[in-house]
PDB file of C-alpha atoms and ligand atoms in Angstrom:
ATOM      1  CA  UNK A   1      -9.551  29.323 -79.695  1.00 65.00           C
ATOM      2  CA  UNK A   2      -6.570  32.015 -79.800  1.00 77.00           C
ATOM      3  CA  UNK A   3      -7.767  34.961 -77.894  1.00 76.00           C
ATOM      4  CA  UNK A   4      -5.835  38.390 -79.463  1.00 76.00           C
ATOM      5  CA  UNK A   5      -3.264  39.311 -76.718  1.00 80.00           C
ATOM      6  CA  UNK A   6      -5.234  42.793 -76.958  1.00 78.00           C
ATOM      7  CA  UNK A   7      -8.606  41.801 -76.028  1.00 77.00           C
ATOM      8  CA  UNK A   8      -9.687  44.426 -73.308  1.00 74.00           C
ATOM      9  CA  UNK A   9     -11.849  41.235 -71.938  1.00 79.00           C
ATOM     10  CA  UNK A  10      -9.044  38.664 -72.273  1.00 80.00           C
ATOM     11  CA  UNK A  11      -8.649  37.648 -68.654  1.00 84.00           C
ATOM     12  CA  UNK A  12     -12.211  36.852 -68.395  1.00 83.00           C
ATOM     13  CA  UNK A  13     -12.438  35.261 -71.634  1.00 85.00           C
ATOM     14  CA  UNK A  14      -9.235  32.837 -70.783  1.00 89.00           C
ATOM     15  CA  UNK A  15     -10.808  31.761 -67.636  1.00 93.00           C
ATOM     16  CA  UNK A  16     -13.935  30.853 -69.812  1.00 95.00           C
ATOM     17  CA  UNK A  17     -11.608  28.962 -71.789  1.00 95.00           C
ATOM     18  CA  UNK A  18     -10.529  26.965 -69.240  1.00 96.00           C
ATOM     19  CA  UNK A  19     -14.113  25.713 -68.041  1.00 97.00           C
ATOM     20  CA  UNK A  20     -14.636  24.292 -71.556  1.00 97.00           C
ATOM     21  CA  UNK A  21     -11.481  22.779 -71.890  1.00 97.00           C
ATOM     22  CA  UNK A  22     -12.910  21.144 -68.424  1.00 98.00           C
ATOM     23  CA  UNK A  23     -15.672  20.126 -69.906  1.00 98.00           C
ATOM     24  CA  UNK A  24     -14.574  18.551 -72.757  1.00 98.00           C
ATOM     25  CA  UNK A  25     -11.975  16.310 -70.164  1.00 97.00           C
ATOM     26  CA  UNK A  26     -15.157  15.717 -67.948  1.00 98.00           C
ATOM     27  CA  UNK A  27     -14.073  17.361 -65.023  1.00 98.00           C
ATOM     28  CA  UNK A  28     -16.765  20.244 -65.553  1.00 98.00           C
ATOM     29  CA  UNK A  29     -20.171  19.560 -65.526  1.00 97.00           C
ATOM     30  CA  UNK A  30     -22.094  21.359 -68.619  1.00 97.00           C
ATOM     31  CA  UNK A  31     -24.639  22.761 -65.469  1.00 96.00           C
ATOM     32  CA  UNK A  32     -20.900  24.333 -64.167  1.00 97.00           C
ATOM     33  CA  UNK A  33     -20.383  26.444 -67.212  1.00 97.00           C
ATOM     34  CA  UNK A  34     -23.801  28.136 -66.423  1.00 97.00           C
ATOM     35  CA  UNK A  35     -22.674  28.716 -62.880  1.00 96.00           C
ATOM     36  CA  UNK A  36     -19.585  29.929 -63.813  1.00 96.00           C
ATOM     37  CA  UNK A  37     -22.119  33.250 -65.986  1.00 96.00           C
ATOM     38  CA  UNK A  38     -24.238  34.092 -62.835  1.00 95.00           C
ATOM     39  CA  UNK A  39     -20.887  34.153 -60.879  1.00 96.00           C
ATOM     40  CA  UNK A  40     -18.920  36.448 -64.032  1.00 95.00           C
ATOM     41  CA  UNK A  41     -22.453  38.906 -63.811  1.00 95.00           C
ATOM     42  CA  UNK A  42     -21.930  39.677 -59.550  1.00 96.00           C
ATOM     43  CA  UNK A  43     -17.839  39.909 -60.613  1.00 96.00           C
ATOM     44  CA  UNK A  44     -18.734  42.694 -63.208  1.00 92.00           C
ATOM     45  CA  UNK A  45     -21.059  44.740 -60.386  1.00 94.00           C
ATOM     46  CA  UNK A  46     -18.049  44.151 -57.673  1.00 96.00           C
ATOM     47  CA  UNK A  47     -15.444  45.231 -60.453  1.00 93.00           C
ATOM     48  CA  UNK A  48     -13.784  41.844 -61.204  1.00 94.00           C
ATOM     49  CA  UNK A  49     -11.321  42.706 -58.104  1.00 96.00           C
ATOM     50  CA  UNK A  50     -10.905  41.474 -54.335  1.00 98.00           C
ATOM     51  CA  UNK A  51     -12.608  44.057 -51.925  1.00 98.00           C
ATOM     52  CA  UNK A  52     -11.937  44.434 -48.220  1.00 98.00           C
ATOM     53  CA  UNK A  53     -14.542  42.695 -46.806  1.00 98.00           C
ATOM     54  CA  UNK A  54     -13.162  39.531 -48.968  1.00 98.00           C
ATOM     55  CA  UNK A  55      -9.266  39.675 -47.459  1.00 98.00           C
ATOM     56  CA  UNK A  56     -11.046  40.033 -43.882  1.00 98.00           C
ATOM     57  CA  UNK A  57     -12.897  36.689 -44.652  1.00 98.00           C
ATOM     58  CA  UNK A  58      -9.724  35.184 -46.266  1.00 98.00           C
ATOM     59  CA  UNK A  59      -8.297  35.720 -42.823  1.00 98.00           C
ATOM     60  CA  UNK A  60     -10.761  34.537 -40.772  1.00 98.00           C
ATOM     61  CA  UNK A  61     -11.041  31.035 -42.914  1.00 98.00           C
ATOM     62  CA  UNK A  62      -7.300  31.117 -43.142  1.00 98.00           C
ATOM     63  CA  UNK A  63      -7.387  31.059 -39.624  1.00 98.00           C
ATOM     64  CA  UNK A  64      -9.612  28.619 -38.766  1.00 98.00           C
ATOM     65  CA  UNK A  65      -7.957  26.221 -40.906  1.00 98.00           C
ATOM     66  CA  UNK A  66      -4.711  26.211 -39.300  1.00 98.00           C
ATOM     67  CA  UNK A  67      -6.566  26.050 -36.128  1.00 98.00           C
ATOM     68  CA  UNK A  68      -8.722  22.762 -38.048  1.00 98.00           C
ATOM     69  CA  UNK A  69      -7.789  19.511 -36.061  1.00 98.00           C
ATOM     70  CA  UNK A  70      -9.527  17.924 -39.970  1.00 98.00           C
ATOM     71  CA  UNK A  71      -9.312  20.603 -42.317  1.00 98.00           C
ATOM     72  CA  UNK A  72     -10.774  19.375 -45.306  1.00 98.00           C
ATOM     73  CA  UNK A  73     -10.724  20.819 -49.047  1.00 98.00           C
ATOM     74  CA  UNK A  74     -13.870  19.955 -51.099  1.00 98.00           C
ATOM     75  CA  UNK A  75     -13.342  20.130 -54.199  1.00 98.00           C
ATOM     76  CA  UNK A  76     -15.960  20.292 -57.415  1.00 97.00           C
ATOM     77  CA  UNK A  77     -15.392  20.641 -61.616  1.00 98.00           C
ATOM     78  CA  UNK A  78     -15.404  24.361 -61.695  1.00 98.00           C
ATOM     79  CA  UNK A  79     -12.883  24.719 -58.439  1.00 98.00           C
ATOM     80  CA  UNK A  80     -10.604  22.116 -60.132  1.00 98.00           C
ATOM     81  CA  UNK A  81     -10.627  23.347 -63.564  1.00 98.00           C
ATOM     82  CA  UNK A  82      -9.874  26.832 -62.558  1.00 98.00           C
ATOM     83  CA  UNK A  83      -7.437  26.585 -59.572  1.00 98.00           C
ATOM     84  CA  UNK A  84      -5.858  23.006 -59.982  1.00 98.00           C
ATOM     85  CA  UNK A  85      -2.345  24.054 -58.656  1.00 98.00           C
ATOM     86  CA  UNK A  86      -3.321  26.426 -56.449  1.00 98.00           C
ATOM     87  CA  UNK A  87      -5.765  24.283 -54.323  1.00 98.00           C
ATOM     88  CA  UNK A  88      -3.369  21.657 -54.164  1.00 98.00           C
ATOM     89  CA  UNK A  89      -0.433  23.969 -52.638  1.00 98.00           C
ATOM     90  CA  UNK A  90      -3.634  25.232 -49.930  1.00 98.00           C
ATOM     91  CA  UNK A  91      -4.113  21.697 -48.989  1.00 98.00           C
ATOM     92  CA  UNK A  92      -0.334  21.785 -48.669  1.00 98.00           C
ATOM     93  CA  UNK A  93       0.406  24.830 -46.345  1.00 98.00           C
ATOM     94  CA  UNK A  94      -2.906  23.983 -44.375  1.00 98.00           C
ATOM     95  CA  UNK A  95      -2.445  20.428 -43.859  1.00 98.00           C
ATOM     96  CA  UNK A  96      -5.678  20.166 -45.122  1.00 98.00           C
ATOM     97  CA  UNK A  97      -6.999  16.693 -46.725  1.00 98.00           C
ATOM     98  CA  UNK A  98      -8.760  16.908 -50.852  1.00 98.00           C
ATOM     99  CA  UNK A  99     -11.855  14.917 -50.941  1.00 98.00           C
ATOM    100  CA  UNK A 100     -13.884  15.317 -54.407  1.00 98.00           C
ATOM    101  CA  UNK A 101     -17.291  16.227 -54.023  1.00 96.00           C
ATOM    102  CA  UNK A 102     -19.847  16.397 -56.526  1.00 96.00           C
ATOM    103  CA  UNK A 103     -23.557  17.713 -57.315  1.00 94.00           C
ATOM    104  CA  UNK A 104     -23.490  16.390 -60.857  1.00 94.00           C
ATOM    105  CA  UNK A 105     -21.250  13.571 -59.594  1.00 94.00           C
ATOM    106  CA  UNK A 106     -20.331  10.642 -62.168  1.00 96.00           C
ATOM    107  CA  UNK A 107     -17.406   8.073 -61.436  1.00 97.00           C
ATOM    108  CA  UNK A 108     -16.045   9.412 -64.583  1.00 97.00           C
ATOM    109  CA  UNK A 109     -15.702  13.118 -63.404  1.00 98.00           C
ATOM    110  CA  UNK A 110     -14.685  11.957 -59.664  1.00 97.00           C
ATOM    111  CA  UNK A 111     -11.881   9.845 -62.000  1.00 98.00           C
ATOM    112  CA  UNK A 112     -10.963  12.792 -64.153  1.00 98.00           C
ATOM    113  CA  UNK A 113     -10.783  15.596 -61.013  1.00 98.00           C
ATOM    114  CA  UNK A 114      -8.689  13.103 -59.153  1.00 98.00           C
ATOM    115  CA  UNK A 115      -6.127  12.560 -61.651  1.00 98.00           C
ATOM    116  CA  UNK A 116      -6.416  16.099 -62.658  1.00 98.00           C
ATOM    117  CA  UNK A 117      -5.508  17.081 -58.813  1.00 98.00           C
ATOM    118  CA  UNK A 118      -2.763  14.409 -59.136  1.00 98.00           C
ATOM    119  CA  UNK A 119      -1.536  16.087 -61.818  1.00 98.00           C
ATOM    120  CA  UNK A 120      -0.769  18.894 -60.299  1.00 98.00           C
ATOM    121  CA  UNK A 121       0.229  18.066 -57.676  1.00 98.00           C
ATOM    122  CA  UNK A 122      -1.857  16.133 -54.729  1.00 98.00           C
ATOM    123  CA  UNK A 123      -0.509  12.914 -53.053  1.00 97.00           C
ATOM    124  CA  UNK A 124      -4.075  11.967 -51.676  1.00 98.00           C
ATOM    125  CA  UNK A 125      -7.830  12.548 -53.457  1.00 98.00           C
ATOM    126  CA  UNK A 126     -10.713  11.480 -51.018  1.00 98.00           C
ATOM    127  CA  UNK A 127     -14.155  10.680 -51.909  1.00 97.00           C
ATOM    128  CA  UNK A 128     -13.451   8.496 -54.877  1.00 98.00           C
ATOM    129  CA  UNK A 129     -15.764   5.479 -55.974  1.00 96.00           C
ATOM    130  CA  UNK A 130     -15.926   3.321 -52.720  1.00 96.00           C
ATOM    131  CA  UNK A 131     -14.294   5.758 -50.596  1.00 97.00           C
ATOM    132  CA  UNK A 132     -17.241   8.350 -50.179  1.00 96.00           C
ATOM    133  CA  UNK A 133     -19.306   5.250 -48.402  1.00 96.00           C
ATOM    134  CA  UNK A 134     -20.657   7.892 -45.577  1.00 96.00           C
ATOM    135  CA  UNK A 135     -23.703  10.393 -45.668  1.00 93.00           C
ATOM    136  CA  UNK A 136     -24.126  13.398 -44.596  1.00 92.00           C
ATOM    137  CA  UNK A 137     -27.740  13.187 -43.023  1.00 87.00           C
ATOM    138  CA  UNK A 138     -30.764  14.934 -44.158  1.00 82.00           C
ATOM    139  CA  UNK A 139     -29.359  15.752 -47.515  1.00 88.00           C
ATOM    140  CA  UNK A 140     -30.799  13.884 -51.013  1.00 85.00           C
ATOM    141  CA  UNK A 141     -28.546  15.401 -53.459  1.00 87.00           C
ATOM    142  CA  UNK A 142     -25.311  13.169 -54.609  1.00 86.00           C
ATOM    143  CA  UNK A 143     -23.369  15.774 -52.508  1.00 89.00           C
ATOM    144  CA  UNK A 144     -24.653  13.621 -49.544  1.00 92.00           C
ATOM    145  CA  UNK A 145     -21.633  10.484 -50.115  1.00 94.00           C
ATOM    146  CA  UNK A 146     -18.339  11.734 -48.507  1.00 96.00           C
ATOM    147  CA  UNK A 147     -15.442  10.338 -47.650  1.00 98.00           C
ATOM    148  CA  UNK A 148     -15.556   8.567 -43.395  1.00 97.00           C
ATOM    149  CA  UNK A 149     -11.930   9.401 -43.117  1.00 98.00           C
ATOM    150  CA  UNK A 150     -12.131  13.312 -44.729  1.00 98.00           C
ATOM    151  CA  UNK A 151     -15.315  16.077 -44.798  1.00 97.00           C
ATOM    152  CA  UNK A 152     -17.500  13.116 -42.753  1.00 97.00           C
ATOM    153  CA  UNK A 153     -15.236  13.547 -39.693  1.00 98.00           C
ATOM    154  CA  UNK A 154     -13.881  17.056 -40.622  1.00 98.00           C
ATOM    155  CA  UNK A 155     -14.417  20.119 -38.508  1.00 98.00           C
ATOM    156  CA  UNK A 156     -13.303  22.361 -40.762  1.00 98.00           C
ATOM    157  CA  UNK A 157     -14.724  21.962 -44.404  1.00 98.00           C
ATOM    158  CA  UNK A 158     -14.021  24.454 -47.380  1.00 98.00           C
ATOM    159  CA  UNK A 159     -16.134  24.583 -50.073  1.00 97.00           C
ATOM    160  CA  UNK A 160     -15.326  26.642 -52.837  1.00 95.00           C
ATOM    161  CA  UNK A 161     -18.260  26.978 -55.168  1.00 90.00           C
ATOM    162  CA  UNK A 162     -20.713  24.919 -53.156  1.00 85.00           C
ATOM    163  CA  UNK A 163     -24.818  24.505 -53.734  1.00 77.00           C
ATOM    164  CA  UNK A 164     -27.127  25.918 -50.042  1.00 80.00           C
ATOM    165  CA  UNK A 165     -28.386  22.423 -48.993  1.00 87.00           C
ATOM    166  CA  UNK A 166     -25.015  20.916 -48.037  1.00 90.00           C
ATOM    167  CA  UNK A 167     -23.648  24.108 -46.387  1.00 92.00           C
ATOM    168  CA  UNK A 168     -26.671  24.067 -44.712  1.00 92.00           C
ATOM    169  CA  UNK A 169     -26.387  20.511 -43.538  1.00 93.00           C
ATOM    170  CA  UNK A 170     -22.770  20.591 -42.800  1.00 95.00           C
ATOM    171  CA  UNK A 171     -23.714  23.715 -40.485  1.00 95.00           C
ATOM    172  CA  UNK A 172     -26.490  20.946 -39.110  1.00 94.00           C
ATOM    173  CA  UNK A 173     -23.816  18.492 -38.220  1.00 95.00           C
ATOM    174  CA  UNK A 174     -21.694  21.109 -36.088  1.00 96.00           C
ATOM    175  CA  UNK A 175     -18.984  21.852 -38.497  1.00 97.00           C
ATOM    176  CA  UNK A 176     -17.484  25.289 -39.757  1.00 98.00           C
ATOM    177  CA  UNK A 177     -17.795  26.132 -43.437  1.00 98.00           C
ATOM    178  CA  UNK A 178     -15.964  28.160 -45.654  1.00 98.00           C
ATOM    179  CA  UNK A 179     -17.175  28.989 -49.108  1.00 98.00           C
ATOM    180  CA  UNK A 180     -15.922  31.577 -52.216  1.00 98.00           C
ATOM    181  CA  UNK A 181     -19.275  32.699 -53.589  1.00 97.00           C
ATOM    182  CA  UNK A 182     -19.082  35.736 -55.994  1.00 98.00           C
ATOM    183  CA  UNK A 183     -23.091  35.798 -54.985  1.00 97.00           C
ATOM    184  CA  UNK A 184     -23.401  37.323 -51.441  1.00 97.00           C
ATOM    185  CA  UNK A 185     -27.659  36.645 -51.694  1.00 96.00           C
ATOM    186  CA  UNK A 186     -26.797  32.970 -52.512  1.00 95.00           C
ATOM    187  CA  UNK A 187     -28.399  30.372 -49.975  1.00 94.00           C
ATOM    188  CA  UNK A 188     -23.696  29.422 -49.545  1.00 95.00           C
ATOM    189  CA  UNK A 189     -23.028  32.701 -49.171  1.00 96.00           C
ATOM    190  CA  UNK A 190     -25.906  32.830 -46.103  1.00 96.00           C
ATOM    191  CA  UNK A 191     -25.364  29.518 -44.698  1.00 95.00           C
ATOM    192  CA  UNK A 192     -21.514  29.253 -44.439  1.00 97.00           C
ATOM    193  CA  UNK A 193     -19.617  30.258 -41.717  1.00 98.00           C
ATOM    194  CA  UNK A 194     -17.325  32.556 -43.124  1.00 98.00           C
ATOM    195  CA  UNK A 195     -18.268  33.475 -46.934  1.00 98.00           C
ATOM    196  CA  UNK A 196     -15.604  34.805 -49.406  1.00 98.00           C
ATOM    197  CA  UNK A 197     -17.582  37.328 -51.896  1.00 98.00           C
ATOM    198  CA  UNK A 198     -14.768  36.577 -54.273  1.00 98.00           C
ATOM    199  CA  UNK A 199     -13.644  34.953 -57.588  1.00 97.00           C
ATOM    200  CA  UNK A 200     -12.155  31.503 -56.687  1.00 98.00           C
ATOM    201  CA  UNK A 201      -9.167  32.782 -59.004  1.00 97.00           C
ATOM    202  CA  UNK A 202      -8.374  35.587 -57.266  1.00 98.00           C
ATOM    203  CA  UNK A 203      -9.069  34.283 -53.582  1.00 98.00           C
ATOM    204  CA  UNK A 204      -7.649  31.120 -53.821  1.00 98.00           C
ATOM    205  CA  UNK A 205      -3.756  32.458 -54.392  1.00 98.00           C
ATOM    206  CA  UNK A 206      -4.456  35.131 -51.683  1.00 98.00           C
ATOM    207  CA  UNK A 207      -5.705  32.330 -48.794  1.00 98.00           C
ATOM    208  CA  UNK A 208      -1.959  30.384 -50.048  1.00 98.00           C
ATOM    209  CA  UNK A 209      -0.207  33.543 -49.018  1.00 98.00           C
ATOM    210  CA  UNK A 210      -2.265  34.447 -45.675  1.00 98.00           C
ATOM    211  CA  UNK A 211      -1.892  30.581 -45.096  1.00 98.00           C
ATOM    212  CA  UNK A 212       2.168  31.489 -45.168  1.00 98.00           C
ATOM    213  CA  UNK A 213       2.151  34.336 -42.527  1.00 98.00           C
ATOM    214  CA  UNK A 214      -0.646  33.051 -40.642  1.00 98.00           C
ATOM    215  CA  UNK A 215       1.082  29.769 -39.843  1.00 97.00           C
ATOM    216  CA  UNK A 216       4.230  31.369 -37.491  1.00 96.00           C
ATOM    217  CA  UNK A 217       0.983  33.184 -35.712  1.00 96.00           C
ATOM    218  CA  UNK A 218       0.183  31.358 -32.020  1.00 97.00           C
ATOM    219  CA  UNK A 219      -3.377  29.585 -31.887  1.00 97.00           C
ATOM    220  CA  UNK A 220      -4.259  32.583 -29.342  1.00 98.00           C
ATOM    221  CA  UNK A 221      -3.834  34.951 -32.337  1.00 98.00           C
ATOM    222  CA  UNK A 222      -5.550  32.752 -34.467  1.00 98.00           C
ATOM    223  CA  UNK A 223      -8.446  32.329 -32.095  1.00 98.00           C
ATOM    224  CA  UNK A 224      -8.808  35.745 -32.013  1.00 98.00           C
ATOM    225  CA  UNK A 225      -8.908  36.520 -35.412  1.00 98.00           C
ATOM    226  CA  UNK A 226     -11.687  33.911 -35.493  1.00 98.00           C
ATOM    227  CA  UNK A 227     -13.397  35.077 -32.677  1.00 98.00           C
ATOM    228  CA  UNK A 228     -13.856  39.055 -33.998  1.00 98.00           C
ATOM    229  CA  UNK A 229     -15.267  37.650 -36.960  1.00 98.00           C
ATOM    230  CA  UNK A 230     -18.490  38.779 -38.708  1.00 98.00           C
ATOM    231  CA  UNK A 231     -19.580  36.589 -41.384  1.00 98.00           C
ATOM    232  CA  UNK A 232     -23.043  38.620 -41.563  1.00 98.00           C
ATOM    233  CA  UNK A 233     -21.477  42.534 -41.722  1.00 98.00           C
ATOM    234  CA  UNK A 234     -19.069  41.410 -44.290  1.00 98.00           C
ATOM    235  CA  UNK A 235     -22.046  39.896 -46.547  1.00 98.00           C
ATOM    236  CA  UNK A 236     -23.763  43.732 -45.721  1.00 98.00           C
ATOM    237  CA  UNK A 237     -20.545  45.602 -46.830  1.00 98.00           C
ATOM    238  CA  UNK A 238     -20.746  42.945 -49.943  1.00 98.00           C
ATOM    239  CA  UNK A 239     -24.256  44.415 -50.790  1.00 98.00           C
ATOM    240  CA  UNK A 240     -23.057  48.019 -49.899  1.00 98.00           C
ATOM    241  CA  UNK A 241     -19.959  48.046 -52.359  1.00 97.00           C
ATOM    242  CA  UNK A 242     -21.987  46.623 -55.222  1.00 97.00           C
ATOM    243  CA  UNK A 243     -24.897  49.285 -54.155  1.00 96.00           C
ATOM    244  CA  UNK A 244     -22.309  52.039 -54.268  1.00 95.00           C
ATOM    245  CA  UNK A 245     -20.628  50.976 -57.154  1.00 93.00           C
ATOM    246  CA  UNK A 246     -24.138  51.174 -59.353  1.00 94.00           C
ATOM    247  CA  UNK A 247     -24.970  54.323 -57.736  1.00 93.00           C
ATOM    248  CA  UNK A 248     -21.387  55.393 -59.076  1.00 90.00           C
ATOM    249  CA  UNK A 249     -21.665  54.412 -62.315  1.00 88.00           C
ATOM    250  CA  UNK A 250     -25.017  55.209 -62.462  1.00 88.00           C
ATOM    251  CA  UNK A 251     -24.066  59.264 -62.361  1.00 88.00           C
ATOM    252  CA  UNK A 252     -21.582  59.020 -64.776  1.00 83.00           C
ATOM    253  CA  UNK A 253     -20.518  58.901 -68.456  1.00 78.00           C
ATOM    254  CA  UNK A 254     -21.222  55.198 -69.446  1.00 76.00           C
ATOM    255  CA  UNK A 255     -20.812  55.537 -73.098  1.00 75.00           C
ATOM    256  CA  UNK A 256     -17.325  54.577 -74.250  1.00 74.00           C
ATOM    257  CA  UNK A 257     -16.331  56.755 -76.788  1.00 73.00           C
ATOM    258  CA  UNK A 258     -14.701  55.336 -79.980  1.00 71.00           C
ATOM    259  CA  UNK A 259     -10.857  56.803 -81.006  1.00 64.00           C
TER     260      UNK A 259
HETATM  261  O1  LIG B 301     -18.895  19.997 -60.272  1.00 54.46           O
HETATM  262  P1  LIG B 301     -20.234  19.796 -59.634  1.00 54.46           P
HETATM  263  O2  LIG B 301     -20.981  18.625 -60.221  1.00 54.46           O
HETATM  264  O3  LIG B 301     -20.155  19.660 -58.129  1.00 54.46           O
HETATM  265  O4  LIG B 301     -21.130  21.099 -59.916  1.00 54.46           O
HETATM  266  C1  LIG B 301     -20.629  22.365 -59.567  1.00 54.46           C
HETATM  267  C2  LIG B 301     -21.669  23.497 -59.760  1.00 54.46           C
HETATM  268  C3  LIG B 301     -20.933  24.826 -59.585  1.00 54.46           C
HETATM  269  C4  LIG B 301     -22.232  23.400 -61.181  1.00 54.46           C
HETATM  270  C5  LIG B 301     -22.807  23.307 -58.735  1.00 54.46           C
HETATM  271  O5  LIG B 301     -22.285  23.333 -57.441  1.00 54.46           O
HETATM  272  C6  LIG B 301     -23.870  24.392 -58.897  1.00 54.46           C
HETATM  273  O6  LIG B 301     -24.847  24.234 -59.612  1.00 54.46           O
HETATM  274  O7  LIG B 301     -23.631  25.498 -58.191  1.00 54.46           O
HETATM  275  P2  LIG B 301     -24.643  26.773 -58.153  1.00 54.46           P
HETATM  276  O8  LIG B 301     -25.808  26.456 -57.271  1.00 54.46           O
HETATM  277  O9  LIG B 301     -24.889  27.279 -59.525  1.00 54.46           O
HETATM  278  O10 LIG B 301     -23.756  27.817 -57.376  1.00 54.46           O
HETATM  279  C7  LIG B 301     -22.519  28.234 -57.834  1.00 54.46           C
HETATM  280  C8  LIG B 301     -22.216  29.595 -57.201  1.00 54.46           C
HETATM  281  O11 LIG B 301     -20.863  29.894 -57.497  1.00 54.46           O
HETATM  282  C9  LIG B 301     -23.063  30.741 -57.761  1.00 54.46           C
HETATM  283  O12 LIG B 301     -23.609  31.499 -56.681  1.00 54.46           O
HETATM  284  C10 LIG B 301     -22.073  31.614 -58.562  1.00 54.46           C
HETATM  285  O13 LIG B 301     -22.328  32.985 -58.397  1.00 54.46           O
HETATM  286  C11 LIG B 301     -20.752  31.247 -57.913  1.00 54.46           C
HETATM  287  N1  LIG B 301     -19.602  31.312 -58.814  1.00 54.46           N
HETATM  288  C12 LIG B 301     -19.540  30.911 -60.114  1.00 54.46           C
HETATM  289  N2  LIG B 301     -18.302  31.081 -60.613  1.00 54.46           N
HETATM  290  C13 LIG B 301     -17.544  31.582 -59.599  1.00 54.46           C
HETATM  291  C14 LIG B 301     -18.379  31.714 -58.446  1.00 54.46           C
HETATM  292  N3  LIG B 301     -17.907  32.172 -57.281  1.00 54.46           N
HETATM  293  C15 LIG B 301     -16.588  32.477 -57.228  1.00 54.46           C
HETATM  294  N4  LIG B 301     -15.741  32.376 -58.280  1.00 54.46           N
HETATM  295  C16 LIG B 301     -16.174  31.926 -59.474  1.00 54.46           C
HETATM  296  N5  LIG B 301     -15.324  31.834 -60.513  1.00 54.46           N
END
């Protein structure tokens, strides 16, 4: 569908565009389109922009996967239908490894996000067919298979658009996890280690370009970024921006007024 170059909602409406394009190349599931509204309703209360509290988490994770000794990348449909280029060139500046990981997970769509990653860019996709032969204990969805030589053994392990139970279980098996939720009540956003309240379209370029300066930093800096890190006050000044924002717009003129 052409979208008029003067549609006051075109951004949002191209980015829907390229979740169904996704789909129809079965590298979104149909579930992800659904996930993709909840996460476009908490970007309209947090004004479809990056907030402070989200470039202080982009620094922390930034920094802890630099410091990673296996910084891994999971990636699902949505994260590689939207940022396909960019998440490649992350892997890139982080040394960071790309293993596919899936809820709705089909050798078809691991196929498709492989060679879609490939396309754009990747030399290596983990967690294909045979090669997710581990599991991550104590978790029954398909998320469980992963890859023994990427997020099984990682100690670092992003996961952009993730489901609760396998932060949760990741967080079980001792390793640090880093998710973009634009939900900051989501069972992620509460479980991860450091949670970016974010769109993955917006946060993803902006973790490539702290991933640039960080890297001349010295681990001691990098520690100490990741030491003064509060995952849980920036999920409160999450709640408090959306709170004031309402309150804002709440007290003013909300009718737009035709011309
Ligand atoms: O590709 P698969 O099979 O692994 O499936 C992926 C989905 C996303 C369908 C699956 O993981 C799922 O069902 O996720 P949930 O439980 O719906 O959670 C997705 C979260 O991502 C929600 O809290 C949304 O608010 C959030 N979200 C959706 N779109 C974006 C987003 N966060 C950041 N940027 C977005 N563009």
């Amino acid at each position: 569908m052409s979208i008029p170059a003067n549609h006051p909602r075109r951004e949002s409406l191209l980015i829907r565009e390229k979740l169904v394009e996704g789909y129809k190349r079965n590298i979104v599931a149909l579930e992800g389109l659904i996930a993709h509204g909840r996460g476009e309703c908490f970007d309209y209360l947090l004004g479809e922009k990056t907030h402070g509290f989200a470039l202080k988490a982009i620094r922390a994770a930034v920094a802890h996967l630099l410091l990673a000794k296996h910084p891994v990348i999971s990636v699902n449909g949505n994260t590689a239908a939207l940022v396909p280029r960019e998440i490649v060139e992350l892997a890139e500046v982080t040394g960071a490894k790309l293993e596919v990981n899936l809820f709705y997970r089909t050798r078809e769509r691991e196929e498709a996000i492989a060679k879609h990653l490939m396309e754009h860019g990747a030399r290596e996709v983990l967690g294909v067919g045979d090669d997710a032969s581990a599991t991550i204990p104590e978790l029954f969805s398909e998320r469980r298979r992963v890859s023994p030589r990427g997020i099984l053994i990682a100690d670092v392990v992003f996961v952009p658009l993730e489901d609760g139970d396998r932060t949760e279980a990741l967080r079980k098996m001792g390793k640090t996890v880093i998710a973009v939720d634009l939900n900051p009540l989501s069972r992620t956003a509460r479980m991860a280690s450091v949670t970016i309240v974010d769109n993955i379209v917006r946060a993803v370029p902006l973790m490539i370009k702290e991933a640039i300066q960080l890297k001349s930093m010295n681990r001691d800096k990098l520690e100490e970024i990741v030491r003064n890190y509060d995952n849980n006050r920036v999920l409160q000044e999450a709640l408090e921006t959306i709170l004031e924002r309402l309150r804002e717009l709440s007290s003013s003129q909300l009718i737009l007024q035709p011309y």
